[in-house]
Amino acid sequence: MNNNSKVLALKYRPQTFDDLIGQEVVAETITNSIKADKIPNAYLFTGIRGIGKTTIARIVAKSLNCLNGIENKCKNKCENCDAITNSNHIDILEMDAASKTGVDDVRDLIEFSRYGPTSAKYKIFIIDEVHMLSKQAFNALLKTLEEPPEYLKFIFATTEIKKIPITVVSRCQRFDLSRIKSSELFEFIKNIKEKENGKVSDEALKLIVKISEGSVRDALSLLDRALLSLDEKTELDLNAAQKIFGYFDKSQLINLFKLILRGDEEKVINIYRKIYDQGVEPKVFMNDFLEILYYFKNINSLSLESTNFSLNDEEFSKIKEISNQVDTEVLILFWQFAISSLEELDIVSNQHLSIEMFLIRLMHLSSIKLNKNIDQEENNKNLDNQIPNEENKQKFEDNSRTVDQIKNIAQEEKQKLEVKPEMKVIDKNLINSFDDLLNVCTSKKEIKLKYELEKNVNLVKFERNRIEISFNDNLDKDFVKDLSTKLYEWTAERWIITFSKSKGEMSVKEKQKNKKDELMNEVKNLEIYKKVMEKFPDAELIDVKLNEKKED
């Protein structure tokens, strides 16, 4: 393929450690280990998408097998490095674990590993998205991974390290790749823009950096799209970039926030509808709104550089000016409402209308808060203006003193009005054992809760206001919340429910089943049962019921 026809992410893919950006520590550590001939059996690279996991894996493969050695790697033409770059080296097997997840695929890999390398020093297996392997596949790999032949090396790459068994992670030399800093990524894509003779403004490049969130591949893909969006003579500026990528000018959001605080509903809705008409998705709008809220709250402790190109000089100054006039409590309430509204977007069918209602709610919130502050200030002024004299003081003391006397009719009527409604009587000693809890569930008709307690819960310890349990996989996810709520409702006390690693007692249903099995075994030993089975050999004992009157 012609190099010019490649997408930028492939065309400018790093081929040596010197080409990498943002991963200097990883590159230096691996280079030093190869120079010192202390090469691990397996490497494990983890991090977000597009920061160089697979790229570094290939560079490591080249470093281990370069005919010129690590010091002069790729400086002179080398067959091994060329073949690895083109993904056609016979000793370097690159596998995608997402498509080959089974134990049979790993067995083929292990079988293939028994043969030494053909032309390279090391046979290397690069497994991308290794967390996709099945549990059985990981187990099959363990022994070979811990004690492979001297010529065999593994290189794993994953975006989800938590899904990999700890037994595998402990057998690898792990490297956590960090997001690329905004300033480094900006310089990198600016360099590429100049090599491609593209016309893109610095502000548009900064927007690309912001959207890519530290991923080099994302940044290059966006730059590729930006360069193709306009003709060669036209420069891509910030406004054009915002339309292409579905982002909007932050100054619109700052003005929107200012109008929300003023309570100008008509203008707020009009600004939002203009933003929506630009093609901005409701979720994108909400995430940007949360970002602006963060800046309003913490602007005094931030610098322009620390905003990662999210704000320009003018926007930064405007936020700083407005934030000094806004109460912190209002901002925190706005944040909580924004988070809950973000969750609502997954429920409602028309997300656009949900955002409008969210903005209206914010205006009511801010007006309530501002009214409270105004009322409080007026009350404080009134109190300051009232200077108590001796006569008023005496009256206050007389009125506040309790007098033991027969009350007149007016006093009695007033007292009757102030009597609080009778509270429902709660027995705090209602539940003193696990059996008590089951009985209360029955009496209160909490059938679902009783079912969970009997079927899926193993009691470890029961104390006053504290229950320690273990459970099986069938336990309802809302069990703890429901039980805590009901216990508080029944006893007017808070209960602590903890999970234990201990197995605990058998569940109530298991106890009942064991008791039934014992009874059936006892019956099977009786003469009458044996006689029945002689007469009816096809008969089967299904259940045993005790006669309560003759149980003894």
Protein backbone atom coordinates (compact mmCIF):
# COMPACT_ATOMS: atom_id res chain seq x y z
CA MET A 1 0.00 0.00 0.00
CA ASN A 2 1.21 3.47 -0.85
CA ASN A 3 2.26 5.23 2.37
CA ASN A 4 0.42 8.39 1.32
CA SER A 5 -2.89 6.52 1.06
CA LYS A 6 -2.72 5.29 4.66
CA VAL A 7 -4.74 6.93 7.40
CA LEU A 8 -2.62 9.19 9.65
CA ALA A 9 -2.84 6.80 12.63
CA LEU A 10 -1.05 4.11 10.60
CA LYS A 11 1.16 6.39 8.54
CA TYR A 12 2.72 8.01 11.63
CA ARG A 13 2.73 4.93 13.87
CA PRO A 14 5.98 4.94 15.93
CA GLN A 15 8.55 2.37 14.76
CA THR A 16 11.16 2.86 17.51
CA PHE A 17 11.17 3.94 21.15
CA ASP A 18 12.49 7.34 20.04
CA ASP A 19 9.28 7.96 18.07
CA LEU A 20 7.03 7.41 21.09
CA ILE A 21 5.53 10.34 23.00
CA GLY A 22 4.46 10.37 26.63
CA GLN A 23 5.81 6.90 27.51
CA GLU A 24 9.48 7.70 28.18
CA VAL A 25 9.65 5.78 31.48
CA VAL A 26 8.31 2.58 29.89
CA ALA A 27 10.68 2.89 26.93
CA GLU A 28 13.71 3.48 29.15
CA THR A 29 12.88 0.57 31.49
CA ILE A 30 12.45 -1.91 28.62
CA THR A 31 15.61 -0.69 26.84
CA ASN A 32 17.67 -1.04 30.05
CA SER A 33 16.36 -4.56 30.69
CA ILE A 34 17.30 -5.66 27.15
CA LYS A 35 20.78 -4.10 27.47
CA ALA A 36 21.30 -5.84 30.82
CA ASP A 37 19.98 -9.12 29.34
CA LYS A 38 17.29 -9.32 32.05
CA ILE A 39 14.32 -9.95 29.81
CA PRO A 40 11.08 -11.06 31.51
CA ASN A 41 9.08 -14.07 30.32
CA ALA A 42 6.08 -11.88 29.60
CA TYR A 43 5.26 -8.18 29.24
CA LEU A 44 1.81 -6.79 30.09
CA PHE A 45 0.82 -3.36 28.75
CA THR A 46 -2.37 -1.75 30.04
CA GLY A 47 -4.05 1.62 29.56
CA ILE A 48 -6.82 3.43 27.64
CA ARG A 49 -7.31 3.04 23.89
CA GLY A 50 -4.88 4.61 21.45
CA ILE A 51 -1.86 5.32 23.69
CA GLY A 52 0.54 2.77 22.18
CA LYS A 53 0.04 -0.68 23.75
CA THR A 54 0.19 -2.72 20.52
CA THR A 55 2.74 -0.30 19.03
CA ILE A 56 5.10 -0.77 22.01
CA ALA A 57 4.57 -4.55 21.79
CA ARG A 58 5.85 -4.52 18.18
CA ILE A 59 8.76 -2.23 19.08
CA VAL A 60 9.73 -4.64 21.89
CA ALA A 61 9.58 -7.55 19.41
CA LYS A 62 11.87 -5.60 17.06
CA SER A 63 14.23 -4.66 19.91
CA LEU A 64 14.62 -8.31 20.93
CA ASN A 65 15.18 -9.58 17.37
CA CYS A 66 16.96 -6.72 15.56
CA LEU A 67 20.08 -7.99 13.79
CA ASN A 68 21.87 -4.70 14.57
CA GLY A 69 21.33 -4.98 18.35
CA ILE A 70 19.45 -2.68 20.71
CA GLU A 71 22.03 0.12 20.39
CA ASN A 72 21.71 0.40 16.60
CA LYS A 73 18.15 -0.85 16.23
CA CYS A 74 16.61 0.02 12.86
CA LYS A 75 19.44 2.46 12.00
CA ASN A 76 20.54 0.11 9.23
CA LYS A 77 18.19 -1.99 7.11
CA CYS A 78 17.24 -5.18 8.99
CA GLU A 79 15.14 -8.05 7.62
CA ASN A 80 13.62 -8.93 10.99
CA CYS A 81 12.51 -5.36 11.74
CA ASP A 82 11.02 -4.93 8.24
CA ALA A 83 9.09 -8.20 8.53
CA ILE A 84 7.77 -7.32 12.02
CA THR A 85 6.72 -3.86 10.80
CA ASN A 86 4.78 -5.47 7.93
CA SER A 87 3.30 -8.14 10.29
CA ASN A 88 4.64 -11.04 8.25
CA HIS A 89 7.53 -12.38 10.36
CA ILE A 90 7.26 -16.16 10.78
CA ASP A 91 8.46 -16.11 14.43
CA ILE A 92 6.28 -13.22 15.61
CA LEU A 93 2.69 -14.36 16.07
CA GLU A 94 0.19 -11.54 16.64
CA MET A 95 -3.17 -12.78 17.91
CA ASP A 96 -6.41 -10.96 18.68
CA ALA A 97 -7.89 -12.52 21.82
CA ALA A 98 -11.30 -11.03 21.02
CA SER A 99 -11.69 -13.46 18.09
CA LYS A 100 -9.76 -16.39 19.61
CA THR A 101 -11.00 -16.72 23.15
CA GLY A 102 -11.21 -20.48 23.66
CA VAL A 103 -8.94 -22.99 25.34
CA ASP A 104 -8.36 -24.77 22.00
CA ASP A 105 -6.80 -21.61 20.55
CA VAL A 106 -4.38 -21.41 23.50
CA ARG A 107 -3.55 -25.14 23.17
CA ASP A 108 -2.60 -24.54 19.51
CA LEU A 109 -0.45 -21.63 20.69
CA ILE A 110 1.33 -23.80 23.28
CA GLU A 111 1.83 -26.57 20.70
CA PHE A 112 3.33 -24.03 18.28
CA SER A 113 5.65 -22.74 21.05
CA ARG A 114 7.47 -26.12 21.27
CA TYR A 115 9.35 -25.36 18.07
CA GLY A 116 12.25 -22.91 18.22
CA PRO A 117 12.48 -19.70 16.15
CA THR A 118 13.32 -20.01 12.45
CA SER A 119 15.25 -16.83 11.72
CA ALA A 120 14.97 -14.66 14.82
CA LYS A 121 16.56 -14.91 18.26
CA TYR A 122 13.20 -15.09 20.06
CA LYS A 123 9.82 -16.47 19.17
CA ILE A 124 7.29 -13.88 20.39
CA PHE A 125 3.53 -14.15 20.91
CA ILE A 126 1.72 -10.78 20.95
CA ILE A 127 -1.83 -11.20 22.31
CA ASP A 128 -3.99 -8.09 21.96
CA GLU A 129 -7.06 -7.52 24.20
CA VAL A 130 -5.89 -10.46 26.31
CA HIS A 131 -8.70 -9.92 28.87
CA MET A 132 -11.10 -11.49 26.33
CA LEU A 133 -9.60 -14.96 26.84
CA SER A 134 -11.81 -17.41 28.72
CA LYS A 135 -11.01 -18.62 32.23
CA GLN A 136 -10.03 -22.06 30.89
CA ALA A 137 -7.75 -20.45 28.29
CA PHE A 138 -5.94 -18.46 30.99
CA ASN A 139 -5.48 -21.60 33.10
CA ALA A 140 -4.06 -23.49 30.13
CA LEU A 141 -1.55 -20.67 29.58
CA LEU A 142 -0.29 -20.42 33.19
CA LYS A 143 2.41 -23.12 33.21
CA THR A 144 3.94 -22.09 29.88
CA LEU A 145 3.79 -18.45 30.95
CA GLU A 146 5.73 -19.10 34.17
CA GLU A 147 8.42 -21.39 32.72
CA PRO A 148 8.58 -20.89 28.95
CA PRO A 149 11.53 -22.07 26.83
CA GLU A 150 14.42 -19.57 26.70
CA TYR A 151 13.56 -18.60 23.12
CA LEU A 152 9.87 -17.82 23.88
CA LYS A 153 8.46 -14.48 25.06
CA PHE A 154 4.86 -13.29 25.58
CA ILE A 155 3.61 -9.71 25.15
CA PHE A 156 0.06 -8.94 26.32
CA ALA A 157 -1.98 -5.78 25.73
CA THR A 158 -5.28 -4.92 27.40
CA THR A 159 -7.60 -2.02 28.15
CA GLU A 160 -9.25 -3.84 31.08
CA ILE A 161 -6.60 -5.10 33.49
CA LYS A 162 -9.17 -6.03 36.17
CA LYS A 163 -10.59 -8.80 33.97
CA ILE A 164 -7.25 -10.62 33.85
CA PRO A 165 -6.73 -13.23 36.61
CA ILE A 166 -4.18 -12.16 39.22
CA THR A 167 -2.29 -15.41 38.63
CA VAL A 168 -1.55 -14.23 35.07
CA VAL A 169 -0.72 -10.64 36.06
CA SER A 170 1.78 -11.86 38.69
CA ARG A 171 3.70 -13.80 36.02
CA CYS A 172 4.17 -10.71 33.82
CA GLN A 173 6.20 -7.53 33.98
CA ARG A 174 3.37 -5.00 34.07
CA PHE A 175 3.51 -1.51 32.52
CA ASP A 176 0.66 0.96 33.04
CA LEU A 177 0.70 3.37 30.11
CA SER A 178 -0.49 6.88 30.97
CA ARG A 179 -2.67 9.25 28.94
CA ILE A 180 -0.65 11.60 26.76
CA LYS A 181 -0.39 15.12 28.19
CA SER A 182 -2.34 17.77 26.29
CA SER A 183 0.71 19.91 25.53
CA GLU A 184 2.68 16.92 24.14
CA LEU A 185 -0.25 15.73 22.05
CA PHE A 186 -0.82 19.25 20.69
CA GLU A 187 2.81 19.56 19.55
CA PHE A 188 2.66 16.06 18.04
CA ILE A 189 -0.43 16.63 15.88
CA LYS A 190 0.74 20.14 14.96
CA ASN A 191 3.94 18.58 13.62
CA ILE A 192 1.95 16.07 11.57
CA LYS A 193 -0.36 18.81 10.27
CA GLU A 194 2.68 20.66 8.93
CA LYS A 195 4.09 17.48 7.33
CA GLU A 196 0.74 16.94 5.60
CA ASN A 197 0.62 20.62 4.54
CA GLY A 198 -2.76 20.95 6.23
CA LYS A 199 -4.38 24.27 7.12
CA VAL A 200 -5.73 23.97 10.65
CA SER A 201 -5.68 26.72 13.27
CA ASP A 202 -4.11 26.15 16.69
CA GLU A 203 -7.53 26.62 18.34
CA ALA A 204 -8.98 23.82 16.20
CA LEU A 205 -6.01 21.59 17.08
CA LYS A 206 -6.59 22.30 20.77
CA LEU A 207 -10.22 21.21 20.35
CA ILE A 208 -9.01 17.95 18.76
CA VAL A 209 -6.68 17.40 21.74
CA LYS A 210 -9.54 17.99 24.17
CA ILE A 211 -11.91 15.58 22.40
CA SER A 212 -9.26 12.84 22.11
CA GLU A 213 -8.82 12.73 25.94
CA GLY A 214 -5.15 11.77 25.83
CA SER A 215 -5.45 9.15 23.05
CA VAL A 216 -2.99 9.60 20.17
CA ARG A 217 -4.99 7.42 17.80
CA ASP A 218 -8.19 9.39 18.46
CA ALA A 219 -6.34 12.67 17.89
CA LEU A 220 -4.87 11.46 14.57
CA SER A 221 -8.25 10.12 13.40
CA LEU A 222 -9.89 13.48 14.17
CA LEU A 223 -7.06 15.36 12.45
CA ASP A 224 -7.47 13.10 9.40
CA ARG A 225 -11.17 13.94 9.33
CA ALA A 226 -10.48 17.66 9.80
CA LEU A 227 -7.99 17.78 6.91
CA LEU A 228 -10.48 16.07 4.59
CA SER A 229 -13.48 18.20 5.59
CA LEU A 230 -12.44 21.43 3.83
CA ASP A 231 -10.70 22.18 0.55
CA GLU A 232 -6.93 22.73 0.48
CA LYS A 233 -7.15 26.54 0.32
CA THR A 234 -9.45 26.98 3.34
CA GLU A 235 -8.09 26.95 6.89
CA LEU A 236 -10.03 24.96 9.44
CA ASP A 237 -10.79 27.34 12.31
CA LEU A 238 -12.42 26.69 15.70
CA ASN A 239 -16.00 27.37 14.52
CA ALA A 240 -15.70 24.97 11.60
CA ALA A 241 -14.07 22.32 13.82
CA GLN A 242 -16.89 22.61 16.37
CA LYS A 243 -19.46 21.97 13.63
CA ILE A 244 -17.50 19.01 12.25
CA PHE A 245 -16.98 17.31 15.62
CA GLY A 246 -20.35 18.23 17.16
CA TYR A 247 -18.89 20.53 19.82
CA PHE A 248 -19.95 24.08 20.62
CA ASP A 249 -18.32 27.26 21.82
CA LYS A 250 -17.79 27.25 25.60
CA SER A 251 -18.67 30.95 25.75
CA GLN A 252 -22.27 29.98 24.86
CA LEU A 253 -22.37 27.72 27.90
CA ILE A 254 -20.92 30.42 30.16
CA ASN A 255 -23.57 32.90 28.96
CA LEU A 256 -26.22 30.23 29.50
CA PHE A 257 -25.02 29.73 33.08
CA LYS A 258 -25.13 33.48 33.72
CA LEU A 259 -28.73 33.67 32.46
CA ILE A 260 -29.73 30.66 34.62
CA LEU A 261 -28.56 32.55 37.71
CA ARG A 262 -30.62 35.57 36.60
CA GLY A 263 -33.66 33.34 35.99
CA ASP A 264 -34.21 34.52 32.39
CA GLU A 265 -36.11 31.45 31.19
CA GLU A 266 -36.83 32.58 27.62
CA LYS A 267 -33.21 33.42 26.79
CA VAL A 268 -31.89 30.25 28.47
CA ILE A 269 -34.17 28.00 26.39
CA ASN A 270 -33.35 29.91 23.18
CA ILE A 271 -29.58 29.54 23.73
CA TYR A 272 -29.95 25.82 24.45
CA ARG A 273 -32.05 25.30 21.30
CA LYS A 274 -29.38 27.04 19.21
CA ILE A 275 -26.76 24.69 20.72
CA TYR A 276 -29.02 21.69 20.00
CA ASP A 277 -29.53 22.86 16.38
CA GLN A 278 -25.74 22.81 15.92
CA GLY A 279 -25.95 19.00 16.21
CA VAL A 280 -24.79 18.72 19.82
CA GLU A 281 -26.06 15.54 21.51
CA PRO A 282 -27.85 16.00 24.89
CA LYS A 283 -25.29 13.77 26.67
CA VAL A 284 -22.41 15.79 25.21
CA PHE A 285 -24.14 18.98 26.39
CA MET A 286 -24.61 17.57 29.92
CA ASN A 287 -20.97 16.45 30.18
CA ASP A 288 -19.77 19.87 29.04
CA PHE A 289 -22.16 21.53 31.50
CA LEU A 290 -20.66 19.45 34.32
CA GLU A 291 -17.18 20.44 33.18
CA ILE A 292 -18.13 24.15 33.29
CA LEU A 293 -19.64 23.65 36.77
CA TYR A 294 -16.33 22.17 37.91
CA TYR A 295 -14.47 25.23 36.60
CA PHE A 296 -16.92 27.62 38.31
CA LYS A 297 -16.38 25.81 41.62
CA ASN A 298 -12.57 25.45 41.43
CA ILE A 299 -11.47 28.31 39.14
CA ASN A 300 -9.54 30.08 41.93
CA SER A 301 -7.29 27.04 42.42
CA LEU A 302 -6.70 26.44 38.68
CA SER A 303 -4.44 27.95 36.05
CA LEU A 304 -5.27 28.32 32.35
CA GLU A 305 -2.77 25.55 31.47
CA SER A 306 -4.38 23.06 33.87
CA THR A 307 -7.70 23.23 31.98
CA ASN A 308 -6.13 21.19 29.13
CA PHE A 309 -7.20 23.63 26.40
CA SER A 310 -10.86 23.44 27.47
CA LEU A 311 -10.92 27.22 28.01
CA ASN A 312 -9.28 30.17 26.31
CA ASP A 313 -8.08 33.36 28.06
CA GLU A 314 -11.37 35.22 27.68
CA GLU A 315 -13.50 32.28 28.93
CA PHE A 316 -11.18 31.70 31.88
CA SER A 317 -11.46 35.36 32.96
CA LYS A 318 -15.25 35.40 32.51
CA ILE A 319 -15.71 32.27 34.68
CA LYS A 320 -13.46 33.73 37.37
CA GLU A 321 -15.51 36.93 37.42
CA ILE A 322 -18.90 35.16 37.66
CA SER A 323 -17.75 32.51 40.19
CA ASN A 324 -17.00 35.18 42.81
CA GLN A 325 -20.69 36.16 42.75
CA VAL A 326 -22.09 32.60 43.09
CA ASP A 327 -22.60 30.76 46.37
CA THR A 328 -20.77 27.40 46.60
CA GLU A 329 -23.98 25.69 47.80
CA VAL A 330 -25.74 26.68 44.54
CA LEU A 331 -22.94 25.14 42.46
CA ILE A 332 -23.03 21.91 44.48
CA LEU A 333 -26.83 21.68 44.06
CA PHE A 334 -26.44 22.29 40.31
CA TRP A 335 -23.87 19.47 40.14
CA GLN A 336 -26.19 17.01 41.92
CA PHE A 337 -29.12 17.91 39.65
CA ALA A 338 -26.92 17.57 36.54
CA ILE A 339 -25.76 14.08 37.57
CA SER A 340 -29.32 12.90 38.23
CA SER A 341 -30.49 14.41 34.92
CA LEU A 342 -27.67 12.61 33.10
CA GLU A 343 -29.07 9.32 34.43
CA GLU A 344 -32.58 10.37 33.32
CA LEU A 345 -31.42 10.63 29.70
CA ASP A 346 -31.21 6.82 29.47
CA ILE A 347 -34.87 6.53 30.51
CA VAL A 348 -36.71 9.27 28.58
CA SER A 349 -37.45 8.89 24.88
CA ASN A 350 -36.99 12.58 24.00
CA GLN A 351 -33.69 13.63 25.59
CA HIS A 352 -33.93 17.15 24.17
CA LEU A 353 -37.06 17.93 26.23
CA SER A 354 -35.44 16.46 29.35
CA ILE A 355 -32.54 18.92 29.05
CA GLU A 356 -34.94 21.88 28.74
CA MET A 357 -36.78 20.80 31.91
CA PHE A 358 -33.40 20.38 33.63
CA LEU A 359 -32.46 23.99 32.82
CA ILE A 360 -35.85 25.25 34.08
CA ARG A 361 -35.36 23.35 37.35
CA LEU A 362 -31.94 24.94 37.78
CA MET A 363 -33.47 28.41 37.44
CA HIS A 364 -36.01 27.62 40.16
CA LEU A 365 -33.25 26.24 42.38
CA SER A 366 -31.08 29.33 42.05
CA SER A 367 -34.05 31.68 42.64
CA ILE A 368 -35.06 29.79 45.80
CA LYS A 369 -31.49 29.97 47.09
CA LEU A 370 -31.17 33.67 46.27
CA ASN A 371 -34.55 34.47 47.92
CA LYS A 372 -33.47 32.66 51.07
CA ASN A 373 -30.26 34.68 51.21
CA ILE A 374 -32.18 37.95 50.71
CA ASP A 375 -34.71 37.07 53.44
CA GLN A 376 -31.94 36.12 55.81
CA GLU A 377 -30.13 39.41 55.21
CA GLU A 378 -33.35 41.40 55.84
CA ASN A 379 -34.03 39.49 59.07
CA ASN A 380 -30.51 40.15 60.26
CA LYS A 381 -30.98 43.88 59.54
CA ASN A 382 -34.27 43.96 61.46
CA LEU A 383 -32.69 42.23 64.43
CA ASP A 384 -29.80 44.67 64.40
CA ASN A 385 -32.22 47.64 64.36
CA GLN A 386 -34.15 46.37 67.39
CA ILE A 387 -32.19 47.48 70.47
CA PRO A 388 -33.81 45.79 73.49
CA ASN A 389 -34.56 48.20 76.35
CA GLU A 390 -35.09 47.21 79.96
CA GLU A 391 -38.89 47.14 79.60
CA ASN A 392 -38.81 44.78 76.60
CA LYS A 393 -36.27 42.62 78.34
CA GLN A 394 -38.52 42.38 81.42
CA LYS A 395 -41.53 41.45 79.23
CA PHE A 396 -39.51 38.76 77.47
CA GLU A 397 -38.40 37.27 80.76
CA ASP A 398 -42.00 37.35 82.10
CA ASN A 399 -43.38 35.64 79.02
CA SER A 400 -40.70 32.96 78.93
CA ARG A 401 -41.07 32.07 82.63
CA THR A 402 -43.19 28.97 83.34
CA VAL A 403 -46.08 29.70 85.70
CA ASP A 404 -47.94 26.95 87.60
CA GLN A 405 -51.54 28.13 87.48
CA ILE A 406 -54.95 27.14 86.19
CA LYS A 407 -54.98 27.86 82.45
CA ASN A 408 -57.73 29.97 80.93
CA ILE A 409 -59.84 28.85 77.95
CA ALA A 410 -57.67 30.63 75.39
CA GLN A 411 -54.54 28.94 76.70
CA GLU A 412 -56.22 25.53 76.66
CA GLU A 413 -57.41 25.98 73.06
CA LYS A 414 -53.91 27.04 71.97
CA GLN A 415 -52.40 24.04 73.68
CA LYS A 416 -54.89 21.74 71.99
CA LEU A 417 -53.87 23.10 68.59
CA GLU A 418 -50.19 22.48 69.31
CA VAL A 419 -50.70 18.83 70.28
CA LYS A 420 -48.85 16.70 67.75
CA PRO A 421 -50.65 13.77 66.14
CA GLU A 422 -50.17 10.50 67.95
CA MET A 423 -47.13 8.64 66.61
CA LYS A 424 -47.40 5.01 65.68
CA VAL A 425 -46.14 2.86 68.55
CA ILE A 426 -42.91 1.07 67.65
CA ASP A 427 -41.61 -1.88 69.63
CA LYS A 428 -37.81 -1.59 69.70
CA ASN A 429 -37.53 -5.09 71.19
CA LEU A 430 -39.56 -6.61 68.38
CA ILE A 431 -36.55 -8.32 66.74
CA ASN A 432 -34.00 -10.08 68.94
CA SER A 433 -33.13 -13.07 66.77
CA PHE A 434 -33.13 -14.26 63.18
CA ASP A 435 -36.35 -16.24 63.84
CA ASP A 436 -37.96 -13.07 65.18
CA LEU A 437 -37.01 -11.33 61.94
CA LEU A 438 -38.69 -14.07 59.86
CA ASN A 439 -41.82 -13.92 62.04
CA VAL A 440 -42.03 -10.14 61.65
CA CYS A 441 -41.69 -10.50 57.86
CA THR A 442 -44.63 -12.92 57.94
CA SER A 443 -46.77 -10.67 60.15
CA LYS A 444 -45.96 -7.57 58.07
CA LYS A 445 -46.62 -9.53 54.84
CA GLU A 446 -43.12 -8.89 53.47
CA ILE A 447 -43.15 -12.13 51.47
CA LYS A 448 -40.29 -11.24 49.07
CA LEU A 449 -37.99 -10.26 51.95
CA LYS A 450 -38.84 -13.45 53.85
CA TYR A 451 -38.16 -15.55 50.74
CA GLU A 452 -34.68 -13.99 50.33
CA LEU A 453 -33.88 -14.53 54.05
CA GLU A 454 -34.97 -18.19 53.94
CA LYS A 455 -33.62 -19.18 50.52
CA ASN A 456 -30.51 -17.12 49.73
CA VAL A 457 -29.08 -15.99 53.09
CA ASN A 458 -26.78 -17.87 55.49
CA LEU A 459 -26.70 -16.38 58.97
CA VAL A 460 -23.19 -15.87 60.39
CA LYS A 461 -23.94 -13.71 63.43
CA PHE A 462 -26.98 -11.93 64.87
CA GLU A 463 -26.61 -9.15 67.43
CA ARG A 464 -28.76 -6.22 68.46
CA ASN A 465 -28.78 -3.72 65.53
CA ARG A 466 -26.22 -5.82 63.62
CA ILE A 467 -26.62 -8.79 61.28
CA GLU A 468 -23.69 -10.58 59.67
CA ILE A 469 -24.54 -12.85 56.72
CA SER A 470 -23.16 -14.70 53.73
CA PHE A 471 -25.23 -15.28 50.60
CA ASN A 472 -25.48 -17.18 47.32
CA ASP A 473 -25.51 -15.85 43.76
CA ASN A 474 -29.32 -15.67 43.62
CA LEU A 475 -29.65 -12.93 46.26
CA ASP A 476 -31.61 -9.92 45.02
CA LYS A 477 -29.38 -6.86 44.40
CA ASP A 478 -31.70 -4.59 46.43
CA PHE A 479 -31.90 -6.99 49.40
CA VAL A 480 -29.67 -5.00 51.79
CA LYS A 481 -31.38 -1.69 51.00
CA ASP A 482 -34.87 -3.20 51.43
CA LEU A 483 -33.98 -5.00 54.68
CA SER A 484 -32.32 -1.90 56.20
CA THR A 485 -35.36 0.23 55.33
CA LYS A 486 -37.82 -2.22 56.86
CA LEU A 487 -35.75 -2.75 60.02
CA TYR A 488 -35.64 1.00 60.60
CA GLU A 489 -39.38 1.23 59.94
CA TRP A 490 -40.15 -1.58 62.41
CA THR A 491 -37.74 -0.68 65.23
CA ALA A 492 -36.96 3.04 64.67
CA GLU A 493 -33.27 2.14 64.94
CA ARG A 494 -30.48 1.89 62.41
CA TRP A 495 -29.23 -1.64 61.67
CA ILE A 496 -25.86 -2.58 60.21
CA ILE A 497 -25.90 -5.44 57.70
CA THR A 498 -22.46 -6.82 56.80
CA PHE A 499 -21.30 -9.54 54.42
CA SER A 500 -18.90 -12.19 55.71
CA LYS A 501 -16.46 -14.51 53.97
CA SER A 502 -17.50 -17.25 56.42
CA LYS A 503 -20.09 -19.70 55.13
CA GLY A 504 -22.32 -19.32 58.19
CA GLU A 505 -25.29 -21.49 59.09
CA MET A 506 -27.35 -23.33 56.51
CA SER A 507 -30.21 -21.32 55.07
CA VAL A 508 -33.70 -21.95 56.46
CA LYS A 509 -34.71 -23.81 53.30
CA GLU A 510 -31.60 -26.01 53.49
CA LYS A 511 -32.38 -26.84 57.12
CA GLN A 512 -35.95 -27.74 56.18
CA LYS A 513 -34.71 -29.96 53.33
CA ASN A 514 -32.21 -31.74 55.61
CA LYS A 515 -34.91 -32.33 58.21
CA LYS A 516 -37.18 -33.76 55.55
CA ASP A 517 -34.40 -36.03 54.27
CA GLU A 518 -33.77 -37.32 57.81
CA LEU A 519 -37.46 -38.06 58.31
CA MET A 520 -37.63 -39.92 55.01
CA ASN A 521 -34.57 -42.01 55.94
CA GLU A 522 -36.19 -42.86 59.29
CA VAL A 523 -39.39 -43.93 57.56
CA LYS A 524 -37.44 -46.07 55.07
CA ASN A 525 -36.01 -48.01 58.03
CA LEU A 526 -39.50 -48.83 59.38
CA GLU A 527 -41.00 -52.29 58.87
CA ILE A 528 -44.23 -50.87 57.48
CA TYR A 529 -42.29 -49.12 54.67
CA LYS A 530 -40.45 -52.34 53.81
CA LYS A 531 -43.73 -54.28 53.69
CA VAL A 532 -45.31 -51.67 51.43
CA MET A 533 -42.31 -51.82 49.07
CA GLU A 534 -42.59 -55.62 48.93
CA LYS A 535 -46.24 -55.36 47.89
CA PHE A 536 -45.70 -52.35 45.60
CA PRO A 537 -42.09 -52.44 44.27
CA ASP A 538 -42.74 -49.51 41.88
CA ALA A 539 -43.88 -47.23 44.70
CA GLU A 540 -41.82 -44.17 45.63
CA LEU A 541 -41.72 -42.23 48.91
CA ILE A 542 -42.34 -38.55 48.07
CA ASP A 543 -43.05 -36.83 51.38
CA VAL A 544 -43.44 -37.43 55.12
CA LYS A 545 -45.91 -35.52 57.29
CA LEU A 546 -45.87 -35.73 61.08
CA ASN A 547 -49.07 -36.24 62.95
CA GLU A 548 -48.95 -33.34 65.41
CA LYS A 549 -51.19 -35.09 67.96
CA LYS A 550 -49.05 -38.25 68.05
CA GLU A 551 -45.67 -36.67 67.33
CA ASP A 552 -44.13 -37.88 70.60
